[in-house]
Short mmCIF file of C-alpha atoms in Angstrom, two decimals:
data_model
loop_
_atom_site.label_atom_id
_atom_site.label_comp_id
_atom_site.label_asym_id
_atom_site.label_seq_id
_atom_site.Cartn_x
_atom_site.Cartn_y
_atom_site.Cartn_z
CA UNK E 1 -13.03 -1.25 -14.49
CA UNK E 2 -15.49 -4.00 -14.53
CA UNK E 3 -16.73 -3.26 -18.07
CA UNK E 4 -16.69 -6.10 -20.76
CA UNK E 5 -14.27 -5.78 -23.91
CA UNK E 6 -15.81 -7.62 -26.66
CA UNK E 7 -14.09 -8.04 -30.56
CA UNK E 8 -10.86 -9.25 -30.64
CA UNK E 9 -8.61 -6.93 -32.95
CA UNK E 10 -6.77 -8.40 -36.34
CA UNK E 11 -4.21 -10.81 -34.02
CA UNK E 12 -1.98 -11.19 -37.26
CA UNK E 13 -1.44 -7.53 -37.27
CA UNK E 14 -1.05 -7.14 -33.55
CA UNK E 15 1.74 -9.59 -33.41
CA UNK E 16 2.75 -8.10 -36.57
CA UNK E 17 3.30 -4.41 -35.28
CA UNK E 18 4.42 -5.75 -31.51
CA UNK E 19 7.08 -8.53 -32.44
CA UNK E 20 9.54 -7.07 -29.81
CA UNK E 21 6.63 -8.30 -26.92
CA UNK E 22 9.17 -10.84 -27.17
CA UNK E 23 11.16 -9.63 -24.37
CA UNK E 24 8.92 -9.70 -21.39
CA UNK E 25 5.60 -11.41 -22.74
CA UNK E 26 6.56 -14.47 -24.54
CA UNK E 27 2.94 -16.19 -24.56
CA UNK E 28 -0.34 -14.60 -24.46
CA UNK E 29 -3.70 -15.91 -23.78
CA UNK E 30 -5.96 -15.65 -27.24
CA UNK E 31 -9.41 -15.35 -24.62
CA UNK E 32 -11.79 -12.78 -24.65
CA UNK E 33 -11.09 -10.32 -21.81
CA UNK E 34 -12.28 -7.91 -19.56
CA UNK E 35 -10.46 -4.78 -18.30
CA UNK E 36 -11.45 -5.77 -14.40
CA UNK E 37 -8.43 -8.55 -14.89
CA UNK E 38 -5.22 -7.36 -13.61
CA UNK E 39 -2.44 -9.92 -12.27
CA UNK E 40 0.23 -9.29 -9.12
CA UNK E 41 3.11 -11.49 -8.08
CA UNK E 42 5.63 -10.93 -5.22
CA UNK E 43 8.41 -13.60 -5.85
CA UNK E 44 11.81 -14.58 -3.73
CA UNK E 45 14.23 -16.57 -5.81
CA UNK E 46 14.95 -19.62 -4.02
CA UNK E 47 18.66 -20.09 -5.40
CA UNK E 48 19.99 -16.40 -4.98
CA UNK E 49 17.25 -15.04 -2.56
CA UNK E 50 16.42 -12.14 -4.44
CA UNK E 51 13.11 -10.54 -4.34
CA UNK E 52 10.84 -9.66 -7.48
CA UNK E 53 7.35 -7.88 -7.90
CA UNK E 54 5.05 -7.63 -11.02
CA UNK E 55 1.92 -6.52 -12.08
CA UNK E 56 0.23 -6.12 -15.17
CA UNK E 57 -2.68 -3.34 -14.91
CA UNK E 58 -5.42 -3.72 -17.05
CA UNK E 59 -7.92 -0.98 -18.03
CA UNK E 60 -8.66 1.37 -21.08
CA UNK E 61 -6.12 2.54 -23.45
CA UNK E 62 -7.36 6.28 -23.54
CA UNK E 63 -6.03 6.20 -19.60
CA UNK E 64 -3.35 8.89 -18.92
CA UNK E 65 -1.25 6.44 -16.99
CA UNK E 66 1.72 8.21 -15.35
CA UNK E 67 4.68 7.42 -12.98
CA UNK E 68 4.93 10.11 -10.32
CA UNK E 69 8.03 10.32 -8.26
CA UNK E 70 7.77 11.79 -5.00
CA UNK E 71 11.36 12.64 -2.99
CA UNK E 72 12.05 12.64 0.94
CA UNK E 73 11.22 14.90 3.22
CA UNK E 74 11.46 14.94 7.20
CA UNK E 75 8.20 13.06 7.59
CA UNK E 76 7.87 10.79 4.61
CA UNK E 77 10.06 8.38 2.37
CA UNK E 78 10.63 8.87 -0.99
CA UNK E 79 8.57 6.80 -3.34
CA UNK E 80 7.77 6.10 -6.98
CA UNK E 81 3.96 5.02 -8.18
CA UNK E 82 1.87 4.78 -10.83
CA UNK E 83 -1.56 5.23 -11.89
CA UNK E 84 -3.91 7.88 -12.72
CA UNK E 85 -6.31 10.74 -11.72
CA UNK E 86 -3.88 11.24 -8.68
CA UNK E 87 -4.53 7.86 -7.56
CA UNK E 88 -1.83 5.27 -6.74
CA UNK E 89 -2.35 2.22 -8.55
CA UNK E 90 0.56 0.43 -7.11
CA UNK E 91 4.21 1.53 -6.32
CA UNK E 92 7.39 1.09 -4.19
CA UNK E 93 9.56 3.42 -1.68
CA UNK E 94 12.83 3.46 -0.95
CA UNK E 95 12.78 1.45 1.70
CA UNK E 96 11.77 -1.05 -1.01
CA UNK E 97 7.84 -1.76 0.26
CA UNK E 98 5.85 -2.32 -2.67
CA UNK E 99 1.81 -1.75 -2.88
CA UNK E 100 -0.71 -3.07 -5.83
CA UNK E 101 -4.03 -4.30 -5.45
CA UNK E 102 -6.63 -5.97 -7.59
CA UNK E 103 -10.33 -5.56 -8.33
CA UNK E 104 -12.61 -8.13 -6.28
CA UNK E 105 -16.13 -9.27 -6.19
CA UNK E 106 -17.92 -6.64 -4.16
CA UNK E 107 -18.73 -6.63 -0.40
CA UNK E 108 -20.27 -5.23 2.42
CA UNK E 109 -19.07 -2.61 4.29
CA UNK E 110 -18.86 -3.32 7.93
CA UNK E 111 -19.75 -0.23 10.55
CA UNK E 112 -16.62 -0.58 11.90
CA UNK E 113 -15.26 0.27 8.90
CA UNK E 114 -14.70 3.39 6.64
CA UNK E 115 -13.93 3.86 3.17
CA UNK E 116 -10.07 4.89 2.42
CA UNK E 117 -9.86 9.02 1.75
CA UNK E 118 -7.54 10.44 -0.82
CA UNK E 119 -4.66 8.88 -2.55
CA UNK E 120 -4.51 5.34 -0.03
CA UNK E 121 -1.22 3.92 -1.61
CA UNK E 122 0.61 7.25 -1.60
CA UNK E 123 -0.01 7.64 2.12
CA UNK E 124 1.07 4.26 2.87
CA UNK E 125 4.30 4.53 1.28
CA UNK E 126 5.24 7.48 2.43
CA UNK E 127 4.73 6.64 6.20
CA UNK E 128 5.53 3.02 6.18
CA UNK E 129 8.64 0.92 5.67
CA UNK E 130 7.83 -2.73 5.46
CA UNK E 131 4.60 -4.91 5.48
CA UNK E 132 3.63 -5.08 9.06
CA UNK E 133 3.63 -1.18 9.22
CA UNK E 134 1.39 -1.42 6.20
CA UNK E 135 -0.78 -3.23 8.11
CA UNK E 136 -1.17 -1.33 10.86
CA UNK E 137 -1.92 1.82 9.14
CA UNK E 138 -5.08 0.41 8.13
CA UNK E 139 -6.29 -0.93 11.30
CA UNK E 140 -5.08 2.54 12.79
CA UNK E 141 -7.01 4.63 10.07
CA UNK E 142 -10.07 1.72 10.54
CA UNK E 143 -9.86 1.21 6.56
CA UNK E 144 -11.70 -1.31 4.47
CA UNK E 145 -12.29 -2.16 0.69
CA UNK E 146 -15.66 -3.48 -0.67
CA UNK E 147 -14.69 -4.01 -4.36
CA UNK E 148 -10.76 -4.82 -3.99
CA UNK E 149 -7.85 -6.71 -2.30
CA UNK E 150 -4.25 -4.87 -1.56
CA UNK E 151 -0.79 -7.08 -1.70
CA UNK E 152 2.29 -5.58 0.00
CA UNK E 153 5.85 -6.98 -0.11
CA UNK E 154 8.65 -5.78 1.60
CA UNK E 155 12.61 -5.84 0.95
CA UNK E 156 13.15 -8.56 4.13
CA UNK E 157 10.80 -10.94 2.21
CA UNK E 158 7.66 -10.49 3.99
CA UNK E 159 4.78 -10.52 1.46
CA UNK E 160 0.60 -10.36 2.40
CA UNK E 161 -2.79 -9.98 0.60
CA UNK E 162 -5.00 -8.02 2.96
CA UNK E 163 -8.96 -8.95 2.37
CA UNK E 164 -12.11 -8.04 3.88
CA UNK E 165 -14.84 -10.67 3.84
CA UNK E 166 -18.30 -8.68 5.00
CA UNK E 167 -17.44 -7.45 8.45
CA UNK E 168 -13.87 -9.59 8.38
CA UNK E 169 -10.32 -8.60 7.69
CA UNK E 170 -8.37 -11.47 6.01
CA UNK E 171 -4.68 -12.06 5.89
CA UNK E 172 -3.19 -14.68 3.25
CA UNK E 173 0.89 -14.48 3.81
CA UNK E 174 3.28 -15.37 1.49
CA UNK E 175 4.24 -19.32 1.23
CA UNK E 176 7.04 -21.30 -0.64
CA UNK E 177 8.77 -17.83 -1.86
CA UNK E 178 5.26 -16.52 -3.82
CA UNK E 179 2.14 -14.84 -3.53
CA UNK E 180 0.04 -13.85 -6.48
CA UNK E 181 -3.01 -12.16 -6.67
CA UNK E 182 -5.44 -11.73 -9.63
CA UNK E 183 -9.42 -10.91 -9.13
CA UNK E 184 -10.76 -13.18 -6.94
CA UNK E 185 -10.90 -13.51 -3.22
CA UNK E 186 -8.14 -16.05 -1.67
CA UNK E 187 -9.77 -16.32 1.38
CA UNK E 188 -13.10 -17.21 0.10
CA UNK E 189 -13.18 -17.89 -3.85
CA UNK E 190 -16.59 -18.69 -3.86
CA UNK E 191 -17.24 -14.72 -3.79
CA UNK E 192 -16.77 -14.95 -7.58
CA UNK E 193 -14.15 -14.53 -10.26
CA UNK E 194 -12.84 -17.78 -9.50
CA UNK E 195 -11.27 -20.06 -11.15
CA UNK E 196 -8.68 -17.77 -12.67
CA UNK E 197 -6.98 -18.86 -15.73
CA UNK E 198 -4.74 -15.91 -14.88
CA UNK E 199 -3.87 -17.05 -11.89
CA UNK E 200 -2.92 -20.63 -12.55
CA UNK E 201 -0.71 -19.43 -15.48
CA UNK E 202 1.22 -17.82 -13.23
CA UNK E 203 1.48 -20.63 -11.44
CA UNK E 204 2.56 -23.08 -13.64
CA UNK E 205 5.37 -20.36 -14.98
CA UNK E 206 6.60 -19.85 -11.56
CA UNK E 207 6.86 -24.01 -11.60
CA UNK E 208 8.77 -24.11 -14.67
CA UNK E 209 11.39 -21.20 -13.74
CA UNK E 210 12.75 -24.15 -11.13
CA UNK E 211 13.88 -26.01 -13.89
CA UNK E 212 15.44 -22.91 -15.69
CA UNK E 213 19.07 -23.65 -16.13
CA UNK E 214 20.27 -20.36 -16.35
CA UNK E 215 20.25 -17.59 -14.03
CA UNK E 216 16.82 -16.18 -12.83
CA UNK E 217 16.59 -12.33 -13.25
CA UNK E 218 13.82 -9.62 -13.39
CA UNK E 219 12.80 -10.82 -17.43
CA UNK E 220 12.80 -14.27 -16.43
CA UNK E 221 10.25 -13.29 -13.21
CA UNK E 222 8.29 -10.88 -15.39
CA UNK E 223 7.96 -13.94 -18.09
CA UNK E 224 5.63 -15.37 -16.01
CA UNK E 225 3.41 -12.92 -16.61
CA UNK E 226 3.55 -13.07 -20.07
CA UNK E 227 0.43 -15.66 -20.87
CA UNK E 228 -1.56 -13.10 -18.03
CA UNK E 229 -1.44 -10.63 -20.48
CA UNK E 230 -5.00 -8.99 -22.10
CA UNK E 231 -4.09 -8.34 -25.82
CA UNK E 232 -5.74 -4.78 -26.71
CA UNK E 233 -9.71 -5.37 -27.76
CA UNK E 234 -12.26 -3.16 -28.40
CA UNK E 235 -15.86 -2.80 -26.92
CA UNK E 236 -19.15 -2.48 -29.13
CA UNK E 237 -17.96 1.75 -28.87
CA UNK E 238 -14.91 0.72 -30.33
CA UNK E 239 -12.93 1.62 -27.43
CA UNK E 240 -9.58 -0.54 -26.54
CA UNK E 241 -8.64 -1.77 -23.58
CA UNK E 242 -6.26 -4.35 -22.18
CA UNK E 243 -2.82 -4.49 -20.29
CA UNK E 244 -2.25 -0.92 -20.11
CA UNK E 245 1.65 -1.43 -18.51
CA UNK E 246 3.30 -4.08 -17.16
CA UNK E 247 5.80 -3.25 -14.04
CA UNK E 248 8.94 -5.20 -12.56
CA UNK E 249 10.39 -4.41 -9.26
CA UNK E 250 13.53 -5.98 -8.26
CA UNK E 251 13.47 -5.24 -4.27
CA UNK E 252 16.81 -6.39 -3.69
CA UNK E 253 18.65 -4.39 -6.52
CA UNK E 254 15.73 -1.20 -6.39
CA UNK E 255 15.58 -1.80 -10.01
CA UNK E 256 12.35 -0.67 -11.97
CA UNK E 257 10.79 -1.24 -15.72
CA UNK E 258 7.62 -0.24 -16.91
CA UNK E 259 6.42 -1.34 -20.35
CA UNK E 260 3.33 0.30 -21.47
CA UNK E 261 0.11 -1.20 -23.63
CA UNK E 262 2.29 -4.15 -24.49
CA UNK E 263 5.33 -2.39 -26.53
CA UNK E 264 8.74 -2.72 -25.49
CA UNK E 265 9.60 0.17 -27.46
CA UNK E 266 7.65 2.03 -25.02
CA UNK E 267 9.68 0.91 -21.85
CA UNK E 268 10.62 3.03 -18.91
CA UNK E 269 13.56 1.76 -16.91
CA UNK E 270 14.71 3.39 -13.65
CA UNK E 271 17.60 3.20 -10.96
CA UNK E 272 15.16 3.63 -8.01
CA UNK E 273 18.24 4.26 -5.34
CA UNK E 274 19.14 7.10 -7.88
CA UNK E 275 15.61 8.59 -8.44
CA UNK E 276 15.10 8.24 -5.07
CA UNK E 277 18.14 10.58 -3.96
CA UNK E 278 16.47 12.99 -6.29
CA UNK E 279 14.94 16.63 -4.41
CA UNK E 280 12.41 17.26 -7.29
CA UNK E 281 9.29 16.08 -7.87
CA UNK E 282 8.87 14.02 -11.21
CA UNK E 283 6.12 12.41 -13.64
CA UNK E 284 6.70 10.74 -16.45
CA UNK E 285 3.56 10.62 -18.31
CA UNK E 286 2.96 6.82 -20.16
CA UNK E 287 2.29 6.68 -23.79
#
């Protein structure tokens, strides 16, 4: 994830073939990019109170992205995440605790510590219900990340990035209704990656929504997203990469859209309450 894309394509016939971005990604930054850069938000609307998530995943377009849905059983919730190579990326259960993380400068691995096993973010939300559980799974299973940070946001408005700094665990809570995450470490920037373009975009977005006259829904959350978008670029071996999806979580209403590569034609939108009531096993591979 932390190789350089290089060669922006034709923009005029990007914007040409993709005029329906409108929808969710209104502006876009015209910078070169890199498919390390992915973006993560956990918002609460101050007006209603309603809680949003997104995240736009960046990484090579020959990925086979998928959604796998996983139902109930005695032990474990029900839970819906994406990602590849049977590895969560990020996701939500139905107790509405949502998971992404971000690539990060890397660090040192402290002996206390021990790499994650398996698929992490499946585990987590299958055993755990809101942030605070989260949390205590990995100081239970002694877990640490060297090259990444993890957000989790809950349904009760509880929202955290979890860091480790060397032989430290860090824990930035949500303030003033948002948390966002992009690639560099909140606790201690000067790790690298930092400033973020990204990052303050979203920030200025999330400023303007205040003034917003009408009412503030999942596109109008997700919008702020839109100029933390990485148009599709190819490398010197003319392979693409860039936002491969985009997703938006409403945790109060368990509603959930997916947009892949940048193409609302190619949009996935689920009743998670409904999928989640579901007995079978689903994925819904991304095109």
């Amino acid at each position: 994830m932390a190789t350089s894309v290089k060669n922006i394509l034709n923009l005029k016939q990007w914007f040409r073939i993709n005029k329906q971005l409108l929808f969710f990604f209104t502006f876009l930054m015209l910078l070169p990019i890199s498919t390390v850069a992915c973006s993560v938000l956990y918002y609460i609307d101050e007006e209603t109170g309603k809680i949003y998530v997104a995240n736009n995943e960046d990484y090579w377009y020959d990925t086979e992205a998928y959604l796998q849905i996983e139902p109930s059983t005695t032990n474990h919730f029900a839970r819906l995440w994406y990602g590849w190579d049977d590895f969560a990326q990020g996701g939500v259960n139905e107790k509405g605790l949502f998971f992404d993380g971000a690539v990060t400068p890397d660090q040192t691995l402290a002996i206390e510590y021990s790499k994650p096993k398996g698929n992490l973010g499946d585990k987590i939300l299958a055993q755990c219900s809101n942030v605070e559980e989260a949390i205590a799974y990995l100081d239970k299973e002694n877990i640490a990340l060297t090259n990444a940070h993890i957000m989790f946001g809950d349904r009760n408005g509880n929202a955290v990035v979890v860091e480790w700094i060397e032989s430290e665990r860090k824990l930035i809570y949500i303030e003033k209704g948002r948390l966002i995450m992009t690639n560099y470490l909140l606790s201690n920037p000067e790790k690298g990656n930092f400033p973020c373009k990204r990052f303050e975009s979203i920030e200025n977005k999330l400023n303007e929504l205040k003034s917003f006259e009408g009412s503030v829904g999942l596109k109008e959350v997700g919008n702020t997203l839109g100029q933390a978008v990485q148009i599709p670029n190819k490398d010197i071996n003319n392979r693409i990469g860039g936002t491969l999806y985009s997703t938006f979580i409403s945790l109060s209403e368990m509603q959930f859209v997916l947009v892949s590569k940048l193409d609302n034609t190619k949009l996935t939108k689920l009743n998670l309450s409904e999928e989640f009531s579901k007995k079978k096993k689903l994925r819904i591979k991304l095109l």
